[in-house]
Amino acid sequence: MRTSQDHILTSHVGSLPRPDALIEANRARDAGEAANPGAFEATLSAAVMDVVRYQRELGIDVPGDGEFGKSMAQRVNYGSWWRYSWQRLAGIEPGEQTLYEMAPQRSVPGHIVLTSFGDRRDRTRFAAAYNDPDSGITTGPRPPAPVCVGPLSYAGHDMIRHDIANFKSALAASGVEEGFMTAVAPGSCSRIGNRYYKSEEEFLYACAEAMREEYKAIVEAGIVLQLDDPAIAENWDMINPEPRVEDYNKFSRVRVDALNHAIRGLPKDRIRFHLCWGSWHGPHVTDIAMRDIVEVMLAVDVQAYSFEAGNVRHEHEWKVWQEVKLPDDKLILPGVVSHATNVVEHPELVAERIMRFANLVGRERVIASTDCGLGGRIHPQIAWAKLEALARGAALASKQLWP
């Protein structure tokens, strides 16, 4: 994995705005209207080619494929990063309820269970805002969640092969040295219904074994793998009543162990991990503090860690690194521009945010990134402006760090 040797490298979390032609092609295919698979593949391939080229033009050093291979059939969509796996797993079938409609559950001391998405503590505290269609709090469509009904296995080999081929062609055409692709981690992948496995942990490890096929394919193709697991932080808001931090971390460590099992034997210097607090446009007053889960994050056996650090709920937590030592062989990708606001960050502010982390962990071990995915969360024009501000801010910081 590249490190910031003579300037602060730039990257992002993954999702980028899809072009309208790709959104329409996905809508038609999802609705069963696409009659020509070749035409869809041509549309997807051209979109990936364009998005890699544009990232390079903006100054993004380590680009992604925009997650374009993960179907998004409308501009506002917070779930494609995860729901794509529903198309790549065998042993599941369509369910009848969304994750918001499932019955609330309550935890007791020593036994944590996740409640429904509609019963989040942040959501219930701000119920009027969440239920107001004019509040700006929307996550797009909520399809019914699938249910595991048999042995879980990976069935997405053709899909990931096409994604890799499209991305590698785009990287080569743009002359880009290194790129990354995202894949959902077991802890988040397993938040669907289960009627087959005897325990939650057994199902979690089944997800780990199935998704390992995708992880291996990406790494073996020479592409950096980013593992997306907001569940490590986000689950905190889905536990009622609020648990003790030590109990929550024990609960989360099981998910980290499953993830480490899934990537066993793979080169850790080709893998990075993304953590966020769910990233929807809500108050987030019930987010767990970074200081309470940073050691859990660092237990993920990868080289680099991506996390939210630019939005108003978590920007102050850069101070965590005054107390926590980043292991010598690790990198961080702090978010220095945010998906959570339509205001485009000033490059000087971006530079200041980068400098905070570089002064604490070392300039070579910081890659400037975004809080979370920009695609599906903010208007495309604003998203691209934020990536431009990211690159310009990194250039300003580089002048100070490499005078």
Short mmCIF file of C-alpha atoms in Angstrom, two decimals:
data_model
loop_
_atom_site.label_atom_id
_atom_site.label_comp_id
_atom_site.label_asym_id
_atom_site.label_seq_id
_atom_site.Cartn_x
_atom_site.Cartn_y
_atom_site.Cartn_z
CA MET A 1 0.00 0.00 0.00
CA ARG A 2 1.35 3.42 -0.93
CA THR A 3 2.40 5.78 1.83
CA SER A 4 2.83 9.56 1.81
CA GLN A 5 6.52 9.78 0.96
CA ASP A 6 6.87 13.28 -0.50
CA HIS A 7 3.33 14.61 -0.22
CA ILE A 8 0.08 13.76 1.55
CA LEU A 9 -1.68 11.13 -0.53
CA THR A 10 -5.40 11.45 -1.13
CA SER A 11 -8.13 8.85 -1.39
CA HIS A 12 -11.77 8.51 -0.34
CA VAL A 13 -14.11 5.93 1.20
CA GLY A 14 -15.64 4.40 -1.91
CA SER A 15 -19.05 5.43 -3.17
CA LEU A 16 -19.08 8.21 -5.76
CA PRO A 17 -22.00 9.76 -7.65
CA ARG A 18 -23.27 7.48 -10.40
CA PRO A 19 -23.94 9.04 -13.80
CA ASP A 20 -27.61 9.19 -14.76
CA ALA A 21 -27.13 6.65 -17.55
CA LEU A 22 -25.81 4.07 -15.08
CA ILE A 23 -28.58 4.78 -12.57
CA GLU A 24 -31.19 4.24 -15.28
CA ALA A 25 -29.45 1.07 -16.48
CA ASN A 26 -29.47 -0.28 -12.93
CA ARG A 27 -33.12 0.65 -12.48
CA ALA A 28 -34.08 -1.16 -15.67
CA ARG A 29 -32.04 -4.23 -14.81
CA ASP A 30 -33.37 -4.41 -11.25
CA ALA A 31 -36.90 -4.16 -12.65
CA GLY A 32 -36.22 -6.95 -15.14
CA GLU A 33 -36.46 -4.58 -18.11
CA ALA A 34 -32.90 -4.86 -19.37
CA ALA A 35 -33.02 -6.95 -22.55
CA ASN A 36 -29.38 -6.59 -23.57
CA PRO A 37 -26.79 -7.55 -20.91
CA GLY A 38 -24.01 -6.44 -23.24
CA ALA A 39 -25.40 -2.92 -23.34
CA PHE A 40 -25.50 -2.78 -19.54
CA GLU A 41 -21.90 -3.98 -19.26
CA ALA A 42 -20.81 -1.39 -21.80
CA THR A 43 -22.54 1.36 -19.82
CA LEU A 44 -20.93 0.18 -16.58
CA SER A 45 -17.47 -0.19 -18.10
CA ALA A 46 -17.59 3.30 -19.63
CA ALA A 47 -18.76 4.80 -16.33
CA VAL A 48 -15.89 3.20 -14.40
CA MET A 49 -13.41 4.41 -17.02
CA ASP A 50 -14.71 7.96 -16.68
CA VAL A 51 -14.83 8.02 -12.88
CA VAL A 52 -11.22 6.85 -12.51
CA ARG A 53 -10.06 9.41 -15.06
CA TYR A 54 -11.93 12.19 -13.29
CA GLN A 55 -10.52 11.26 -9.88
CA ARG A 56 -7.02 11.48 -11.31
CA GLU A 57 -7.78 14.88 -12.86
CA LEU A 58 -8.99 16.16 -9.48
CA GLY A 59 -5.81 14.99 -7.76
CA ILE A 60 -6.92 11.78 -6.02
CA ASP A 61 -3.83 9.59 -5.67
CA VAL A 62 -5.52 6.32 -4.71
CA PRO A 63 -8.85 6.20 -6.55
CA GLY A 64 -11.67 3.68 -6.38
CA ASP A 65 -14.17 2.40 -8.90
CA GLY A 66 -16.87 4.52 -7.24
CA GLU A 67 -18.60 1.28 -6.20
CA PHE A 68 -20.26 1.47 -9.62
CA GLY A 69 -20.61 -2.32 -9.78
CA LYS A 70 -22.85 -2.18 -6.72
CA SER A 71 -26.32 -1.48 -8.07
CA MET A 72 -27.82 1.94 -7.29
CA ALA A 73 -31.09 2.66 -9.10
CA GLN A 74 -31.70 6.15 -7.66
CA ARG A 75 -29.53 9.11 -6.69
CA VAL A 76 -30.32 8.93 -2.96
CA ASN A 77 -29.24 5.56 -1.62
CA TYR A 78 -27.31 4.82 1.55
CA GLY A 79 -27.44 1.04 1.30
CA SER A 80 -25.76 -0.07 -1.92
CA TRP A 81 -22.41 -0.58 -0.13
CA TRP A 82 -24.06 -3.45 1.77
CA ARG A 83 -27.13 -4.59 -0.16
CA TYR A 84 -24.98 -5.56 -3.15
CA SER A 85 -23.93 -8.64 -1.15
CA TRP A 86 -27.52 -9.87 -1.22
CA GLN A 87 -26.99 -10.55 -4.92
CA ARG A 88 -23.72 -12.38 -4.30
CA LEU A 89 -24.68 -14.85 -1.58
CA ALA A 90 -26.33 -18.23 -2.02
CA GLY A 91 -28.43 -19.62 0.81
CA ILE A 92 -30.61 -16.53 1.26
CA GLU A 93 -34.06 -15.71 -0.07
CA PRO A 94 -36.13 -12.52 -0.18
CA GLY A 95 -37.73 -11.54 3.10
CA GLU A 96 -41.02 -9.80 3.76
CA GLN A 97 -39.90 -7.04 6.14
CA THR A 98 -37.45 -4.20 5.94
CA LEU A 99 -34.92 -3.89 8.74
CA TYR A 100 -36.95 -0.89 9.95
CA GLU A 101 -40.14 -2.95 10.30
CA MET A 102 -38.71 -5.75 12.40
CA ALA A 103 -39.92 -5.95 15.98
CA PRO A 104 -37.86 -4.03 18.57
CA GLN A 105 -35.69 -6.10 20.88
CA ARG A 106 -34.31 -5.32 24.31
CA SER A 107 -30.95 -6.27 25.77
CA VAL A 108 -30.25 -7.29 29.35
CA PRO A 109 -26.95 -6.99 31.23
CA GLY A 110 -24.53 -9.56 29.88
CA HIS A 111 -26.61 -10.34 26.81
CA ILE A 112 -26.61 -7.81 23.96
CA VAL A 113 -29.04 -8.10 21.07
CA LEU A 114 -29.52 -5.69 18.20
CA THR A 115 -32.89 -4.01 17.90
CA SER A 116 -34.47 -3.00 14.60
CA PHE A 117 -33.17 -0.10 12.51
CA GLY A 118 -36.41 1.74 13.24
CA ASP A 119 -35.78 1.44 16.98
CA ARG A 120 -32.40 3.14 17.02
CA ARG A 121 -31.95 5.35 20.07
CA ASP A 122 -31.09 8.38 17.91
CA ARG A 123 -34.17 7.74 15.78
CA THR A 124 -36.56 7.46 18.72
CA ARG A 125 -35.11 10.51 20.47
CA PHE A 126 -35.68 12.64 17.36
CA ALA A 127 -38.80 10.87 16.14
CA ALA A 128 -40.49 14.05 14.89
CA ALA A 129 -37.50 14.97 12.73
CA TYR A 130 -37.04 11.46 11.38
CA ASN A 131 -40.70 11.23 10.43
CA ASP A 132 -40.85 14.66 8.79
CA PRO A 133 -40.40 14.26 5.01
CA ASP A 134 -39.13 17.85 4.80
CA SER A 135 -36.41 17.44 7.44
CA GLY A 136 -33.72 16.29 5.02
CA ILE A 137 -33.25 13.01 6.86
CA THR A 138 -33.69 10.36 4.20
CA THR A 139 -31.76 7.26 3.23
CA GLY A 140 -33.60 6.36 0.06
CA PRO A 141 -35.49 3.11 -0.57
CA ARG A 142 -35.79 0.38 2.06
CA PRO A 143 -36.18 -2.98 0.37
CA PRO A 144 -37.14 -6.04 2.41
CA ALA A 145 -34.10 -7.68 3.96
CA PRO A 146 -33.26 -11.23 2.87
CA VAL A 147 -33.29 -14.22 5.18
CA CYS A 148 -30.70 -16.99 5.36
CA VAL A 149 -32.52 -20.32 4.83
CA GLY A 150 -29.65 -22.67 3.99
CA PRO A 151 -25.86 -23.05 3.98
CA LEU A 152 -24.31 -19.72 3.04
CA SER A 153 -21.85 -19.55 0.16
CA TYR A 154 -20.45 -16.98 -2.24
CA ALA A 155 -22.16 -16.84 -5.63
CA GLY A 156 -20.76 -13.56 -6.94
CA HIS A 157 -17.66 -14.81 -8.75
CA ASP A 158 -18.75 -13.52 -12.16
CA MET A 159 -19.83 -10.17 -10.69
CA ILE A 160 -16.59 -9.50 -8.83
CA ARG A 161 -14.59 -10.66 -11.86
CA HIS A 162 -16.36 -8.08 -14.04
CA ASP A 163 -15.87 -5.37 -11.39
CA ILE A 164 -12.16 -6.11 -11.19
CA ALA A 165 -11.72 -6.19 -14.98
CA ASN A 166 -13.51 -2.85 -15.41
CA PHE A 167 -11.46 -1.21 -12.68
CA LYS A 168 -8.09 -2.53 -13.81
CA SER A 169 -8.77 -1.38 -17.36
CA ALA A 170 -9.65 2.08 -16.06
CA LEU A 171 -6.55 2.26 -13.86
CA ALA A 172 -4.32 1.29 -16.78
CA ALA A 173 -5.96 3.77 -19.13
CA SER A 174 -5.44 6.61 -16.64
CA GLY A 175 -1.92 5.56 -15.70
CA VAL A 176 -2.81 5.20 -12.03
CA GLU A 177 -0.38 3.27 -9.85
CA GLU A 178 -2.76 1.98 -7.18
CA GLY A 179 -6.51 1.76 -6.61
CA PHE A 180 -8.89 0.27 -4.09
CA MET A 181 -12.18 -1.60 -4.09
CA THR A 182 -14.64 -2.00 -1.24
CA ALA A 183 -16.33 -5.09 0.17
CA VAL A 184 -18.72 -5.46 3.08
CA ALA A 185 -17.26 -7.00 6.25
CA PRO A 186 -18.93 -9.95 8.04
CA GLY A 187 -20.18 -7.86 10.97
CA SER A 188 -22.30 -5.71 8.67
CA CYS A 189 -23.05 -8.46 6.16
CA SER A 190 -24.67 -10.59 8.87
CA ARG A 191 -27.31 -8.01 9.86
CA ILE A 192 -30.06 -9.83 7.96
CA GLY A 193 -32.51 -12.52 8.99
CA ASN A 194 -31.28 -16.02 9.84
CA ARG A 195 -33.43 -19.13 9.99
CA TYR A 196 -30.74 -21.70 9.29
CA TYR A 197 -27.76 -21.31 11.62
CA LYS A 198 -28.15 -22.25 15.25
CA SER A 199 -26.49 -19.16 16.68
CA GLU A 200 -25.64 -15.58 15.77
CA GLU A 201 -21.93 -16.36 15.96
CA GLU A 202 -22.25 -19.37 13.67
CA PHE A 203 -24.05 -17.23 11.11
CA LEU A 204 -21.43 -14.47 11.47
CA TYR A 205 -18.62 -16.90 10.66
CA ALA A 206 -20.59 -18.30 7.74
CA CYS A 207 -20.73 -14.75 6.34
CA ALA A 208 -16.99 -14.46 6.93
CA GLU A 209 -16.23 -17.63 4.98
CA ALA A 210 -18.54 -16.67 2.11
CA MET A 211 -17.29 -13.10 1.72
CA ARG A 212 -13.68 -14.28 1.97
CA GLU A 213 -14.01 -15.33 -1.68
CA GLU A 214 -14.57 -11.71 -2.66
CA TYR A 215 -11.75 -10.45 -0.46
CA LYS A 216 -9.31 -12.92 -2.00
CA ALA A 217 -10.35 -12.02 -5.55
CA ILE A 218 -9.70 -8.31 -4.99
CA VAL A 219 -6.33 -8.74 -3.29
CA GLU A 220 -5.12 -11.38 -5.74
CA ALA A 221 -5.95 -8.98 -8.58
CA GLY A 222 -3.39 -6.53 -7.18
CA ILE A 223 -6.02 -4.08 -5.93
CA VAL A 224 -6.15 -2.69 -2.40
CA LEU A 225 -9.10 -4.13 -0.48
CA GLN A 226 -11.18 -1.86 1.74
CA LEU A 227 -13.39 -3.65 4.25
CA ASP A 228 -16.51 -1.68 5.13
CA ASP A 229 -17.87 -2.32 8.62
CA PRO A 230 -19.85 0.58 10.08
CA ALA A 231 -21.50 -2.01 12.34
CA ILE A 232 -18.49 -1.84 14.66
CA ALA A 233 -19.49 1.71 15.65
CA GLU A 234 -23.08 1.90 14.45
CA ASN A 235 -24.36 -1.11 16.40
CA TRP A 236 -24.02 0.95 19.58
CA ASP A 237 -27.06 3.00 18.54
CA MET A 238 -29.04 -0.20 17.89
CA ILE A 239 -28.88 -1.55 21.42
CA ASN A 240 -31.62 -0.72 23.91
CA PRO A 241 -31.10 0.18 26.63
CA GLU A 242 -27.64 1.68 26.16
CA PRO A 243 -25.09 -0.98 27.23
CA ARG A 244 -21.90 -0.67 29.20
CA VAL A 245 -18.94 0.17 26.96
CA GLU A 246 -17.05 -2.93 28.09
CA ASP A 247 -20.00 -5.17 27.21
CA TYR A 248 -20.35 -3.50 23.82
CA ASN A 249 -16.67 -3.93 23.05
CA LYS A 250 -16.86 -7.61 23.96
CA PHE A 251 -19.81 -7.90 21.58
CA SER A 252 -17.85 -6.07 18.85
CA ARG A 253 -14.70 -8.12 19.34
CA VAL A 254 -16.60 -11.19 18.16
CA ARG A 255 -17.23 -9.36 14.89
CA VAL A 256 -13.59 -8.31 14.64
CA ASP A 257 -12.49 -11.91 15.26
CA ALA A 258 -14.77 -13.06 12.44
CA LEU A 259 -13.32 -10.43 10.12
CA ASN A 260 -9.76 -11.41 10.99
CA HIS A 261 -10.74 -15.01 10.31
CA ALA A 262 -12.08 -13.99 6.89
CA ILE A 263 -8.79 -12.30 5.88
CA ARG A 264 -6.44 -14.86 7.42
CA GLY A 265 -3.38 -15.40 5.26
CA LEU A 266 -4.08 -12.41 3.03
CA PRO A 267 -1.38 -9.69 2.91
CA LYS A 268 -2.37 -7.12 5.50
CA ASP A 269 -0.37 -4.43 3.71
CA ARG A 270 -2.92 -4.65 0.89
CA ILE A 271 -5.98 -4.20 3.11
CA ARG A 272 -7.58 -1.21 4.81
CA PHE A 273 -10.60 -1.00 7.11
CA HIS A 274 -13.37 1.61 7.11
CA LEU A 275 -15.28 2.52 10.27
CA CYS A 276 -18.10 5.04 10.50
CA TRP A 277 -21.15 5.76 12.62
CA GLY A 278 -23.68 4.91 9.93
CA SER A 279 -23.31 8.23 8.09
CA TRP A 280 -27.01 8.94 7.57
CA HIS A 281 -28.01 12.63 7.77
CA GLY A 282 -29.34 12.57 11.33
CA PRO A 283 -28.43 14.12 14.70
CA HIS A 284 -26.12 11.23 15.74
CA VAL A 285 -26.29 12.23 19.42
CA THR A 286 -26.17 8.56 20.44
CA ASP A 287 -22.93 7.72 18.60
CA ILE A 288 -20.33 5.96 20.72
CA ALA A 289 -17.15 7.96 21.32
CA MET A 290 -14.10 7.12 19.23
CA ARG A 291 -11.98 6.76 22.35
CA ASP A 292 -14.26 3.92 23.49
CA ILE A 293 -13.81 1.82 20.35
CA VAL A 294 -10.42 2.83 18.95
CA GLU A 295 -8.72 -0.26 20.41
CA VAL A 296 -11.42 -2.47 18.89
CA MET A 297 -10.76 -0.85 15.51
CA LEU A 298 -7.01 -1.34 15.86
CA ALA A 299 -7.60 -5.04 16.58
CA VAL A 300 -8.63 -5.49 12.94
CA ASP A 301 -5.54 -7.09 11.39
CA VAL A 302 -4.96 -4.72 8.46
CA GLN A 303 -2.47 -2.00 7.61
CA ALA A 304 -4.70 1.07 7.39
CA TYR A 305 -7.79 2.48 9.10
CA SER A 306 -10.32 4.88 7.61
CA PHE A 307 -12.68 6.75 9.93
CA GLU A 308 -14.91 9.82 10.19
CA ALA A 309 -13.03 12.91 11.39
CA GLY A 310 -14.51 15.82 9.48
CA ASN A 311 -18.14 16.08 10.52
CA VAL A 312 -19.31 18.15 13.46
CA ARG A 313 -20.10 15.15 15.65
CA HIS A 314 -16.63 13.60 15.44
CA GLU A 315 -14.10 16.21 14.31
CA HIS A 316 -12.93 16.86 17.88
CA GLU A 317 -11.91 13.23 18.27
CA TRP A 318 -8.58 13.76 16.51
CA LYS A 319 -7.37 14.22 20.08
CA VAL A 320 -7.72 10.47 20.62
CA TRP A 321 -4.37 10.08 18.89
CA GLN A 322 -2.72 12.19 21.59
CA GLU A 323 -3.36 9.26 23.94
CA VAL A 324 -3.47 6.21 21.67
CA LYS A 325 -0.27 5.16 19.93
CA LEU A 326 -0.75 4.10 16.34
CA PRO A 327 1.30 0.92 15.84
CA ASP A 328 4.46 1.58 13.84
CA ASP A 329 3.40 -0.41 10.79
CA LYS A 330 -0.07 1.15 10.50
CA LEU A 331 -1.58 4.02 8.48
CA ILE A 332 -4.68 6.14 8.97
CA LEU A 333 -7.11 7.64 6.46
CA PRO A 334 -8.97 10.30 8.45
CA GLY A 335 -12.00 11.92 6.88
CA VAL A 336 -11.13 15.57 6.26
CA VAL A 337 -14.16 16.39 4.10
CA SER A 338 -17.62 15.20 5.02
CA HIS A 339 -20.65 13.74 3.29
CA ALA A 340 -22.80 15.14 6.10
CA THR A 341 -23.02 18.75 4.87
CA ASN A 342 -23.64 20.49 1.56
CA VAL A 343 -21.08 23.13 2.54
CA VAL A 344 -17.83 22.51 0.66
CA GLU A 345 -14.88 22.61 3.02
CA HIS A 346 -12.30 25.34 2.44
CA PRO A 347 -8.92 23.88 1.40
CA GLU A 348 -7.23 25.70 4.28
CA LEU A 349 -9.53 23.95 6.76
CA VAL A 350 -8.80 20.63 5.05
CA ALA A 351 -5.09 21.34 5.42
CA GLU A 352 -5.50 22.15 9.12
CA ARG A 353 -7.32 18.87 9.69
CA ILE A 354 -4.59 16.94 7.91
CA MET A 355 -1.88 18.69 9.91
CA ARG A 356 -3.46 17.67 13.21
CA PHE A 357 -3.10 14.00 12.35
CA ALA A 358 0.29 14.31 10.64
CA ASN A 359 1.76 16.05 13.68
CA LEU A 360 0.53 13.25 15.94
CA VAL A 361 1.23 10.06 13.97
CA GLY A 362 3.74 11.21 11.34
CA ARG A 363 3.26 12.67 7.88
CA GLU A 364 4.15 9.41 6.10
CA ARG A 365 1.31 7.59 7.85
CA VAL A 366 -1.58 9.87 6.89
CA ILE A 367 -3.67 9.57 3.73
CA ALA A 368 -6.30 12.29 3.43
CA SER A 369 -9.77 10.88 2.82
CA THR A 370 -13.50 11.49 3.18
CA ASP A 371 -15.71 10.73 6.16
CA CYS A 372 -17.80 8.25 4.22
CA GLY A 373 -19.03 7.58 0.71
CA LEU A 374 -20.20 10.64 -1.22
CA GLY A 375 -22.31 8.85 -3.80
CA GLY A 376 -26.00 8.70 -2.92
CA ARG A 377 -25.63 11.12 -0.01
CA ILE A 378 -25.07 14.57 -1.55
CA HIS A 379 -25.60 16.14 -4.97
CA PRO A 380 -23.00 15.00 -7.52
CA GLN A 381 -21.80 18.55 -8.22
CA ILE A 382 -21.14 19.08 -4.51
CA ALA A 383 -19.48 15.69 -4.13
CA TRP A 384 -16.95 16.43 -6.86
CA ALA A 385 -16.29 19.88 -5.38
CA LYS A 386 -15.52 18.22 -2.06
CA LEU A 387 -12.99 15.88 -3.68
CA GLU A 388 -11.37 18.90 -5.33
CA ALA A 389 -11.19 20.65 -1.94
CA LEU A 390 -9.67 17.48 -0.48
CA ALA A 391 -6.90 17.46 -3.09
CA ARG A 392 -6.24 21.18 -2.76
CA GLY A 393 -6.12 20.95 1.03
CA ALA A 394 -3.71 18.03 0.86
CA ALA A 395 -1.45 20.08 -1.41
CA LEU A 396 -1.43 22.95 1.09
CA ALA A 397 -0.61 20.58 3.95
CA SER A 398 2.15 18.97 1.89
CA LYS A 399 3.88 22.31 1.41
CA GLN A 400 4.03 22.70 5.18
CA LEU A 401 5.06 19.11 5.90
CA TRP A 402 7.68 18.88 3.13
CA PRO A 403 9.05 22.47 2.98
#
